[in-house]
Amino acid sequence: MSTQYLAVHQGQLLIQGSLEEIVVYVKGHQEGKEPILFEFETCKRTELNWYGDIDSVLASFASLSGHSGKSRGRPKLGVKSKEVTLLPRHWEWLSMQKGGASATLRRLVEEAQKNASIEDTISLKQQQLDQFMLAFLGDEAGYEEASRALYRNSLIGFEKAIKDWSDDIKTFVLDKFHQISELHKGESLTNER
């Protein structure tokens, strides 16, 4: 299944779907609008250049995200080069590992992600939802209260804070809130054992 996105414009959810479905819809029915895109699962903002026709917009996404296949390295994996600062003993250990420093670091990160605690997962999902709300609802009435209620896992406080938001956005953020609450229940069961 392809990655699903939300297209949000001026606090309203325009459409949810694949990147291609969203671009076709916006270019066909919402001409002139340049919605903000978020990945449905992670709430992560996705950059998109809305200039041009459908093919141009999709091509610009491929080049922005490294999916064009023309760059060096491993473009299909979306590999990005960034600086890592370690102590000399860490570099020495990494240099002795099979596959070199980069492969070892990727392997360690993958392992840590697979073995994330419930607490780590809750924290990540709270941050993702909070960043989503901040991106276009940060100036809206109730955002600060909703953010605090999210981190306290207070459904009553969260619902009260978002009561004036558009119905489609409320549905989306409440669904995410409930998913996080279910993780909290699992954390409580784990702590009781």
mmCIF file with all atom_site columns, C-alpha atoms in Angstrom:
data_model
loop_
_atom_site.group_PDB
_atom_site.id
_atom_site.type_symbol
_atom_site.label_atom_id
_atom_site.label_alt_id
_atom_site.label_comp_id
_atom_site.label_asym_id
_atom_site.label_entity_id
_atom_site.label_seq_id
_atom_site.pdbx_PDB_ins_code
_atom_site.Cartn_x
_atom_site.Cartn_y
_atom_site.Cartn_z
_atom_site.occupancy
_atom_site.B_iso_or_equiv
_atom_site.pdbx_formal_charge
_atom_site.auth_seq_id
_atom_site.auth_comp_id
_atom_site.auth_asym_id
_atom_site.auth_atom_id
_atom_site.pdbx_PDB_model_num
ATOM 1   C CA . MET A 1 1   ? 0.000   0.000  0.000   1.00 0.00 ? 1   MET A CA 1
ATOM 2   C CA . SER A 1 2   ? 1.337   3.419  -0.925  1.00 0.00 ? 2   SER A CA 1
ATOM 3   C CA . THR A 1 3   ? 2.030   6.080  1.661   1.00 0.00 ? 3   THR A CA 1
ATOM 4   C CA . GLN A 1 4   ? -1.111  7.989  2.598   1.00 0.00 ? 4   GLN A CA 1
ATOM 5   C CA . TYR A 1 5   ? -1.137  11.757 3.059   1.00 0.00 ? 5   TYR A CA 1
ATOM 6   C CA . LEU A 1 6   ? -3.427  14.499 4.345   1.00 0.00 ? 6   LEU A CA 1
ATOM 7   C CA . ALA A 1 7   ? -3.753  17.737 2.396   1.00 0.00 ? 7   ALA A CA 1
ATOM 8   C CA . VAL A 1 8   ? -4.632  20.624 4.710   1.00 0.00 ? 8   VAL A CA 1
ATOM 9   C CA . HIS A 1 9   ? -5.463  24.165 3.611   1.00 0.00 ? 9   HIS A CA 1
ATOM 10  C CA . GLN A 1 10  ? -6.310  27.003 6.003   1.00 0.00 ? 10  GLN A CA 1
ATOM 11  C CA . GLY A 1 11  ? -7.177  24.639 8.837   1.00 0.00 ? 11  GLY A CA 1
ATOM 12  C CA . GLN A 1 12  ? -9.412  22.440 6.673   1.00 0.00 ? 12  GLN A CA 1
ATOM 13  C CA . LEU A 1 13  ? -8.705  18.897 5.538   1.00 0.00 ? 13  LEU A CA 1
ATOM 14  C CA . LEU A 1 14  ? -9.105  18.900 1.742   1.00 0.00 ? 14  LEU A CA 1
ATOM 15  C CA . ILE A 1 15  ? -8.400  15.247 1.002   1.00 0.00 ? 15  ILE A CA 1
ATOM 16  C CA . GLN A 1 16  ? -6.666  12.127 2.269   1.00 0.00 ? 16  GLN A CA 1
ATOM 17  C CA . GLY A 1 17  ? -5.022  9.689  -0.110  1.00 0.00 ? 17  GLY A CA 1
ATOM 18  C CA . SER A 1 18  ? -1.910  8.782  -2.036  1.00 0.00 ? 18  SER A CA 1
ATOM 19  C CA . LEU A 1 19  ? 0.324   11.570 -3.299  1.00 0.00 ? 19  LEU A CA 1
ATOM 20  C CA . GLU A 1 20  ? -0.968  11.127 -6.838  1.00 0.00 ? 20  GLU A CA 1
ATOM 21  C CA . GLU A 1 21  ? -4.637  11.162 -5.724  1.00 0.00 ? 21  GLU A CA 1
ATOM 22  C CA . ILE A 1 22  ? -4.070  14.363 -3.782  1.00 0.00 ? 22  ILE A CA 1
ATOM 23  C CA . VAL A 1 23  ? -2.248  16.142 -6.605  1.00 0.00 ? 23  VAL A CA 1
ATOM 24  C CA . VAL A 1 24  ? -4.911  15.129 -9.161  1.00 0.00 ? 24  VAL A CA 1
ATOM 25  C CA . TYR A 1 25  ? -7.683  16.326 -6.816  1.00 0.00 ? 25  TYR A CA 1
ATOM 26  C CA . VAL A 1 26  ? -6.045  19.650 -5.954  1.00 0.00 ? 26  VAL A CA 1
ATOM 27  C CA . LYS A 1 27  ? -5.111  20.425 -9.560  1.00 0.00 ? 27  LYS A CA 1
ATOM 28  C CA . GLY A 1 28  ? -8.554  19.377 -10.797 1.00 0.00 ? 28  GLY A CA 1
ATOM 29  C CA . HIS A 1 29  ? -10.843 20.794 -8.111  1.00 0.00 ? 29  HIS A CA 1
ATOM 30  C CA . GLN A 1 30  ? -8.870  23.199 -5.939  1.00 0.00 ? 30  GLN A CA 1
ATOM 31  C CA . GLU A 1 31  ? -6.804  25.131 -8.496  1.00 0.00 ? 31  GLU A CA 1
ATOM 32  C CA . GLY A 1 32  ? -4.850  27.961 -6.912  1.00 0.00 ? 32  GLY A CA 1
ATOM 33  C CA . LYS A 1 33  ? -4.711  26.301 -3.496  1.00 0.00 ? 33  LYS A CA 1
ATOM 34  C CA . GLU A 1 34  ? -1.394  25.058 -2.168  1.00 0.00 ? 34  GLU A CA 1
ATOM 35  C CA . PRO A 1 35  ? -2.246  22.783 0.753   1.00 0.00 ? 35  PRO A CA 1
ATOM 36  C CA . ILE A 1 36  ? 0.261   21.545 3.282   1.00 0.00 ? 36  ILE A CA 1
ATOM 37  C CA . LEU A 1 37  ? 0.876   17.803 3.091   1.00 0.00 ? 37  LEU A CA 1
ATOM 38  C CA . PHE A 1 38  ? 1.380   15.484 6.047   1.00 0.00 ? 38  PHE A CA 1
ATOM 39  C CA . GLU A 1 39  ? 2.114   11.757 6.079   1.00 0.00 ? 39  GLU A CA 1
ATOM 40  C CA . PHE A 1 40  ? -0.956  10.124 7.582   1.00 0.00 ? 40  PHE A CA 1
ATOM 41  C CA . GLU A 1 41  ? 0.901   7.632  9.770   1.00 0.00 ? 41  GLU A CA 1
ATOM 42  C CA . THR A 1 42  ? 3.666   9.850  11.170  1.00 0.00 ? 42  THR A CA 1
ATOM 43  C CA . CYS A 1 43  ? 2.021   13.300 10.889  1.00 0.00 ? 43  CYS A CA 1
ATOM 44  C CA . LYS A 1 44  ? 5.306   14.439 9.330   1.00 0.00 ? 44  LYS A CA 1
ATOM 45  C CA . ARG A 1 45  ? 5.109   17.446 7.026   1.00 0.00 ? 45  ARG A CA 1
ATOM 46  C CA . THR A 1 46  ? 6.023   16.676 3.412   1.00 0.00 ? 46  THR A CA 1
ATOM 47  C CA . GLU A 1 47  ? 7.413   19.369 1.121   1.00 0.00 ? 47  GLU A CA 1
ATOM 48  C CA . LEU A 1 48  ? 5.745   19.731 -2.267  1.00 0.00 ? 48  LEU A CA 1
ATOM 49  C CA . ASN A 1 49  ? 6.110   22.365 -4.984  1.00 0.00 ? 49  ASN A CA 1
ATOM 50  C CA . TRP A 1 50  ? 2.598   23.000 -6.333  1.00 0.00 ? 50  TRP A CA 1
ATOM 51  C CA . TYR A 1 51  ? 3.800   24.970 -9.367  1.00 0.00 ? 51  TYR A CA 1
ATOM 52  C CA . GLY A 1 52  ? 2.845   23.515 -12.752 1.00 0.00 ? 52  GLY A CA 1
ATOM 53  C CA . ASP A 1 53  ? 0.604   20.682 -13.938 1.00 0.00 ? 53  ASP A CA 1
ATOM 54  C CA . ILE A 1 54  ? 0.071   17.296 -12.285 1.00 0.00 ? 54  ILE A CA 1
ATOM 55  C CA . ASP A 1 55  ? 3.168   15.704 -13.833 1.00 0.00 ? 55  ASP A CA 1
ATOM 56  C CA . SER A 1 56  ? 5.344   18.688 -12.874 1.00 0.00 ? 56  SER A CA 1
ATOM 57  C CA . VAL A 1 57  ? 4.183   18.589 -9.257  1.00 0.00 ? 57  VAL A CA 1
ATOM 58  C CA . LEU A 1 58  ? 4.779   14.829 -8.984  1.00 0.00 ? 58  LEU A CA 1
ATOM 59  C CA . ALA A 1 59  ? 8.212   15.195 -10.634 1.00 0.00 ? 59  ALA A CA 1
ATOM 60  C CA . SER A 1 60  ? 9.151   17.977 -8.216  1.00 0.00 ? 60  SER A CA 1
ATOM 61  C CA . PHE A 1 61  ? 8.227   15.721 -5.299  1.00 0.00 ? 61  PHE A CA 1
ATOM 62  C CA . ALA A 1 62  ? 10.492  12.995 -6.657  1.00 0.00 ? 62  ALA A CA 1
ATOM 63  C CA . SER A 1 63  ? 13.410  15.407 -6.962  1.00 0.00 ? 63  SER A CA 1
ATOM 64  C CA . LEU A 1 64  ? 12.785  17.016 -3.533  1.00 0.00 ? 64  LEU A CA 1
ATOM 65  C CA . SER A 1 65  ? 12.595  13.652 -1.793  1.00 0.00 ? 65  SER A CA 1
ATOM 66  C CA . GLY A 1 66  ? 15.500  12.018 -3.615  1.00 0.00 ? 66  GLY A CA 1
ATOM 67  C CA . HIS A 1 67  ? 13.344  9.550  -5.575  1.00 0.00 ? 67  HIS A CA 1
ATOM 68  C CA . SER A 1 68  ? 14.539  10.720 -8.994  1.00 0.00 ? 68  SER A CA 1
ATOM 69  C CA . GLY A 1 69  ? 17.244  8.059  -9.255  1.00 0.00 ? 69  GLY A CA 1
ATOM 70  C CA . LYS A 1 70  ? 19.753  10.523 -10.767 1.00 0.00 ? 70  LYS A CA 1
ATOM 71  C CA . SER A 1 71  ? 21.794  11.350 -7.683  1.00 0.00 ? 71  SER A CA 1
ATOM 72  C CA . ARG A 1 72  ? 24.851  9.458  -6.457  1.00 0.00 ? 72  ARG A CA 1
ATOM 73  C CA . GLY A 1 73  ? 24.789  7.034  -3.578  1.00 0.00 ? 73  GLY A CA 1
ATOM 74  C CA . ARG A 1 74  ? 21.610  5.146  -2.785  1.00 0.00 ? 74  ARG A CA 1
ATOM 75  C CA . PRO A 1 75  ? 18.730  7.368  -3.962  1.00 0.00 ? 75  PRO A CA 1
ATOM 76  C CA . LYS A 1 76  ? 16.135  4.598  -3.701  1.00 0.00 ? 76  LYS A CA 1
ATOM 77  C CA . LEU A 1 77  ? 16.783  4.393  0.037   1.00 0.00 ? 77  LEU A CA 1
ATOM 78  C CA . GLY A 1 78  ? 16.735  8.163  0.503   1.00 0.00 ? 78  GLY A CA 1
ATOM 79  C CA . VAL A 1 79  ? 20.169  8.138  2.158   1.00 0.00 ? 79  VAL A CA 1
ATOM 80  C CA . LYS A 1 80  ? 21.154  11.532 3.555   1.00 0.00 ? 80  LYS A CA 1
ATOM 81  C CA . SER A 1 81  ? 24.582  12.597 4.658   1.00 0.00 ? 81  SER A CA 1
ATOM 82  C CA . LYS A 1 82  ? 24.787  14.459 7.978   1.00 0.00 ? 82  LYS A CA 1
ATOM 83  C CA . GLU A 1 83  ? 27.522  15.091 10.498  1.00 0.00 ? 83  GLU A CA 1
ATOM 84  C CA . VAL A 1 84  ? 27.906  12.745 13.460  1.00 0.00 ? 84  VAL A CA 1
ATOM 85  C CA . THR A 1 85  ? 30.127  13.712 16.394  1.00 0.00 ? 85  THR A CA 1
ATOM 86  C CA . LEU A 1 86  ? 31.648  10.865 18.390  1.00 0.00 ? 86  LEU A CA 1
ATOM 87  C CA . LEU A 1 87  ? 34.564  10.363 20.729  1.00 0.00 ? 87  LEU A CA 1
ATOM 88  C CA . PRO A 1 88  ? 37.742  8.814  19.262  1.00 0.00 ? 88  PRO A CA 1
ATOM 89  C CA . ARG A 1 89  ? 37.069  5.469  20.981  1.00 0.00 ? 89  ARG A CA 1
ATOM 90  C CA . HIS A 1 90  ? 33.637  5.346  19.318  1.00 0.00 ? 90  HIS A CA 1
ATOM 91  C CA . TRP A 1 91  ? 35.144  5.980  15.873  1.00 0.00 ? 91  TRP A CA 1
ATOM 92  C CA . GLU A 1 92  ? 37.755  3.298  16.567  1.00 0.00 ? 92  GLU A CA 1
ATOM 93  C CA . TRP A 1 93  ? 35.071  0.772  17.488  1.00 0.00 ? 93  TRP A CA 1
ATOM 94  C CA . LEU A 1 94  ? 32.980  1.689  14.428  1.00 0.00 ? 94  LEU A CA 1
ATOM 95  C CA . SER A 1 95  ? 35.951  1.316  12.104  1.00 0.00 ? 95  SER A CA 1
ATOM 96  C CA . MET A 1 96  ? 36.410  -2.299 13.263  1.00 0.00 ? 96  MET A CA 1
ATOM 97  C CA . GLN A 1 97  ? 32.784  -3.267 12.547  1.00 0.00 ? 97  GLN A CA 1
ATOM 98  C CA . LYS A 1 98  ? 31.728  -5.214 9.472   1.00 0.00 ? 98  LYS A CA 1
ATOM 99  C CA . GLY A 1 99  ? 30.505  -2.889 6.741   1.00 0.00 ? 99  GLY A CA 1
ATOM 100 C CA . GLY A 1 100 ? 32.088  0.246  8.188   1.00 0.00 ? 100 GLY A CA 1
ATOM 101 C CA . ALA A 1 101 ? 30.775  3.111  10.278  1.00 0.00 ? 101 ALA A CA 1
ATOM 102 C CA . SER A 1 102 ? 27.695  4.030  8.208   1.00 0.00 ? 102 SER A CA 1
ATOM 103 C CA . ALA A 1 103 ? 26.397  0.467  7.915   1.00 0.00 ? 103 ALA A CA 1
ATOM 104 C CA . THR A 1 104 ? 26.979  -0.142 11.621  1.00 0.00 ? 104 THR A CA 1
ATOM 105 C CA . LEU A 1 105 ? 25.177  3.050  12.639  1.00 0.00 ? 105 LEU A CA 1
ATOM 106 C CA . ARG A 1 106 ? 22.220  2.209  10.380  1.00 0.00 ? 106 ARG A CA 1
ATOM 107 C CA . ARG A 1 107 ? 22.077  -1.293 11.873  1.00 0.00 ? 107 ARG A CA 1
ATOM 108 C CA . LEU A 1 108 ? 22.175  0.087  15.451  1.00 0.00 ? 108 LEU A CA 1
ATOM 109 C CA . VAL A 1 109 ? 19.403  2.588  14.702  1.00 0.00 ? 109 VAL A CA 1
ATOM 110 C CA . GLU A 1 110 ? 17.231  -0.106 13.084  1.00 0.00 ? 110 GLU A CA 1
ATOM 111 C CA . GLU A 1 111 ? 17.731  -2.352 16.103  1.00 0.00 ? 111 GLU A CA 1
ATOM 112 C CA . ALA A 1 112 ? 16.864  0.465  18.518  1.00 0.00 ? 112 ALA A CA 1
ATOM 113 C CA . GLN A 1 113 ? 13.705  1.260  16.523  1.00 0.00 ? 113 GLN A CA 1
ATOM 114 C CA . LYS A 1 114 ? 12.593  -2.384 16.577  1.00 0.00 ? 114 LYS A CA 1
ATOM 115 C CA . ASN A 1 115 ? 13.200  -2.634 20.308  1.00 0.00 ? 115 ASN A CA 1
ATOM 116 C CA . ALA A 1 116 ? 11.685  0.711  21.313  1.00 0.00 ? 116 ALA A CA 1
ATOM 117 C CA . SER A 1 117 ? 9.915   0.664  24.648  1.00 0.00 ? 117 SER A CA 1
ATOM 118 C CA . ILE A 1 118 ? 6.228   1.521  24.900  1.00 0.00 ? 118 ILE A CA 1
ATOM 119 C CA . GLU A 1 119 ? 7.270   4.721  26.669  1.00 0.00 ? 119 GLU A CA 1
ATOM 120 C CA . ASP A 1 120 ? 9.539   5.692  23.738  1.00 0.00 ? 120 ASP A CA 1
ATOM 121 C CA . THR A 1 121 ? 6.768   4.920  21.241  1.00 0.00 ? 121 THR A CA 1
ATOM 122 C CA . ILE A 1 122 ? 4.250   7.011  23.208  1.00 0.00 ? 122 ILE A CA 1
ATOM 123 C CA . SER A 1 123 ? 6.678   9.920  23.378  1.00 0.00 ? 123 SER A CA 1
ATOM 124 C CA . LEU A 1 124 ? 7.381   9.745  19.634  1.00 0.00 ? 124 LEU A CA 1
ATOM 125 C CA . LYS A 1 125 ? 3.690   9.600  18.697  1.00 0.00 ? 125 LYS A CA 1
ATOM 126 C CA . GLN A 1 126 ? 2.869   12.495 21.050  1.00 0.00 ? 126 GLN A CA 1
ATOM 127 C CA . GLN A 1 127 ? 5.599   14.599 19.469  1.00 0.00 ? 127 GLN A CA 1
ATOM 128 C CA . GLN A 1 128 ? 4.416   13.716 15.961  1.00 0.00 ? 128 GLN A CA 1
ATOM 129 C CA . LEU A 1 129 ? 0.814   14.689 16.720  1.00 0.00 ? 129 LEU A CA 1
ATOM 130 C CA . ASP A 1 130 ? 1.881   17.854 18.516  1.00 0.00 ? 130 ASP A CA 1
ATOM 131 C CA . GLN A 1 131 ? 4.044   18.914 15.543  1.00 0.00 ? 131 GLN A CA 1
ATOM 132 C CA . PHE A 1 132 ? 1.107   18.260 13.206  1.00 0.00 ? 132 PHE A CA 1
ATOM 133 C CA . MET A 1 133 ? -1.199  20.437 15.322  1.00 0.00 ? 133 MET A CA 1
ATOM 134 C CA . LEU A 1 134 ? 1.439   23.159 15.683  1.00 0.00 ? 134 LEU A CA 1
ATOM 135 C CA . ALA A 1 135 ? 2.100   23.297 11.935  1.00 0.00 ? 135 ALA A CA 1
ATOM 136 C CA . PHE A 1 136 ? -1.271  24.788 11.048  1.00 0.00 ? 136 PHE A CA 1
ATOM 137 C CA . LEU A 1 137 ? -3.280  25.013 14.263  1.00 0.00 ? 137 LEU A CA 1
ATOM 138 C CA . GLY A 1 138 ? -0.637  26.637 16.455  1.00 0.00 ? 138 GLY A CA 1
ATOM 139 C CA . ASP A 1 139 ? -2.433  29.985 16.341  1.00 0.00 ? 139 ASP A CA 1
ATOM 140 C CA . GLU A 1 140 ? -5.888  28.457 16.802  1.00 0.00 ? 140 GLU A CA 1
ATOM 141 C CA . ALA A 1 141 ? -7.826  28.764 20.025  1.00 0.00 ? 141 ALA A CA 1
ATOM 142 C CA . GLY A 1 142 ? -7.272  25.656 22.078  1.00 0.00 ? 142 GLY A CA 1
ATOM 143 C CA . TYR A 1 143 ? -3.916  24.574 20.651  1.00 0.00 ? 143 TYR A CA 1
ATOM 144 C CA . GLU A 1 144 ? -1.922  25.191 23.848  1.00 0.00 ? 144 GLU A CA 1
ATOM 145 C CA . GLU A 1 145 ? -4.528  23.392 25.943  1.00 0.00 ? 145 GLU A CA 1
ATOM 146 C CA . ALA A 1 146 ? -4.712  20.508 23.454  1.00 0.00 ? 146 ALA A CA 1
ATOM 147 C CA . SER A 1 147 ? -0.942  20.132 23.506  1.00 0.00 ? 147 SER A CA 1
ATOM 148 C CA . ARG A 1 148 ? -0.838  20.008 27.311  1.00 0.00 ? 148 ARG A CA 1
ATOM 149 C CA . ALA A 1 149 ? -3.753  17.523 27.425  1.00 0.00 ? 149 ALA A CA 1
ATOM 150 C CA . LEU A 1 150 ? -2.003  15.338 24.833  1.00 0.00 ? 150 LEU A CA 1
ATOM 151 C CA . TYR A 1 151 ? 1.093   14.952 26.999  1.00 0.00 ? 151 TYR A CA 1
ATOM 152 C CA . ARG A 1 152 ? -1.043  14.381 30.120  1.00 0.00 ? 152 ARG A CA 1
ATOM 153 C CA . ASN A 1 153 ? -3.179  11.808 28.247  1.00 0.00 ? 153 ASN A CA 1
ATOM 154 C CA . SER A 1 154 ? -6.306  13.720 29.285  1.00 0.00 ? 154 SER A CA 1
ATOM 155 C CA . LEU A 1 155 ? -9.096  12.873 26.845  1.00 0.00 ? 155 LEU A CA 1
ATOM 156 C CA . ILE A 1 156 ? -11.542 15.279 28.504  1.00 0.00 ? 156 ILE A CA 1
ATOM 157 C CA . GLY A 1 157 ? -9.052  18.148 28.343  1.00 0.00 ? 157 GLY A CA 1
ATOM 158 C CA . PHE A 1 158 ? -8.116  17.295 24.745  1.00 0.00 ? 158 PHE A CA 1
ATOM 159 C CA . GLU A 1 159 ? -11.732 17.135 23.536  1.00 0.00 ? 159 GLU A CA 1
ATOM 160 C CA . LYS A 1 160 ? -12.535 20.416 25.294  1.00 0.00 ? 160 LYS A CA 1
ATOM 161 C CA . ALA A 1 161 ? -9.509  22.155 23.758  1.00 0.00 ? 161 ALA A CA 1
ATOM 162 C CA . ILE A 1 162 ? -10.293 21.103 20.163  1.00 0.00 ? 162 ILE A CA 1
ATOM 163 C CA . LYS A 1 163 ? -14.088 21.575 20.294  1.00 0.00 ? 163 LYS A CA 1
ATOM 164 C CA . ASP A 1 164 ? -14.037 24.561 17.886  1.00 0.00 ? 164 ASP A CA 1
ATOM 165 C CA . TRP A 1 165 ? -11.734 22.968 15.295  1.00 0.00 ? 165 TRP A CA 1
ATOM 166 C CA . SER A 1 166 ? -13.171 21.714 11.997  1.00 0.00 ? 166 SER A CA 1
ATOM 167 C CA . ASP A 1 167 ? -14.877 18.321 12.245  1.00 0.00 ? 167 ASP A CA 1
ATOM 168 C CA . ASP A 1 168 ? -12.490 16.544 9.858   1.00 0.00 ? 168 ASP A CA 1
ATOM 169 C CA . ILE A 1 169 ? -9.412  17.753 11.741  1.00 0.00 ? 169 ILE A CA 1
ATOM 170 C CA . LYS A 1 170 ? -11.035 16.890 15.082  1.00 0.00 ? 170 LYS A CA 1
ATOM 171 C CA . THR A 1 171 ? -11.728 13.371 13.837  1.00 0.00 ? 171 THR A CA 1
ATOM 172 C CA . PHE A 1 172 ? -8.128  12.925 12.701  1.00 0.00 ? 172 PHE A CA 1
ATOM 173 C CA . VAL A 1 173 ? -6.451  14.249 15.871  1.00 0.00 ? 173 VAL A CA 1
ATOM 174 C CA . LEU A 1 174 ? -8.883  12.383 18.145  1.00 0.00 ? 174 LEU A CA 1
ATOM 175 C CA . ASP A 1 175 ? -8.130  9.140  16.313  1.00 0.00 ? 175 ASP A CA 1
ATOM 176 C CA . LYS A 1 176 ? -4.409  9.725  16.856  1.00 0.00 ? 176 LYS A CA 1
ATOM 177 C CA . PHE A 1 177 ? -5.055  10.633 20.506  1.00 0.00 ? 177 PHE A CA 1
ATOM 178 C CA . HIS A 1 178 ? -6.984  7.368  21.028  1.00 0.00 ? 178 HIS A CA 1
ATOM 179 C CA . GLN A 1 179 ? -4.127  5.365  19.472  1.00 0.00 ? 179 GLN A CA 1
ATOM 180 C CA . ILE A 1 180 ? -1.719  6.969  21.941  1.00 0.00 ? 180 ILE A CA 1
ATOM 181 C CA . SER A 1 181 ? -4.123  6.299  24.827  1.00 0.00 ? 181 SER A CA 1
ATOM 182 C CA . GLU A 1 182 ? -4.185  2.611  23.888  1.00 0.00 ? 182 GLU A CA 1
ATOM 183 C CA . LEU A 1 183 ? -0.396  2.588  24.132  1.00 0.00 ? 183 LEU A CA 1
ATOM 184 C CA . HIS A 1 184 ? -0.684  4.138  27.607  1.00 0.00 ? 184 HIS A CA 1
ATOM 185 C CA . LYS A 1 185 ? -2.966  1.252  28.628  1.00 0.00 ? 185 LYS A CA 1
ATOM 186 C CA . GLY A 1 186 ? -0.340  -1.221 27.414  1.00 0.00 ? 186 GLY A CA 1
ATOM 187 C CA . GLU A 1 187 ? 2.321   0.642  29.360  1.00 0.00 ? 187 GLU A CA 1
ATOM 188 C CA . SER A 1 188 ? 0.208   0.397  32.532  1.00 0.00 ? 188 SER A CA 1
ATOM 189 C CA . LEU A 1 189 ? -0.221  -3.358 32.069  1.00 0.00 ? 189 LEU A CA 1
ATOM 190 C CA . THR A 1 190 ? 3.524   -3.779 31.554  1.00 0.00 ? 190 THR A CA 1
ATOM 191 C CA . ASN A 1 191 ? 4.291   -1.785 34.713  1.00 0.00 ? 191 ASN A CA 1
ATOM 192 C CA . GLU A 1 192 ? 1.861   -3.901 36.761  1.00 0.00 ? 192 GLU A CA 1
ATOM 193 C CA . ARG A 1 193 ? 3.698   -7.150 35.928  1.00 0.00 ? 193 ARG A CA 1
#
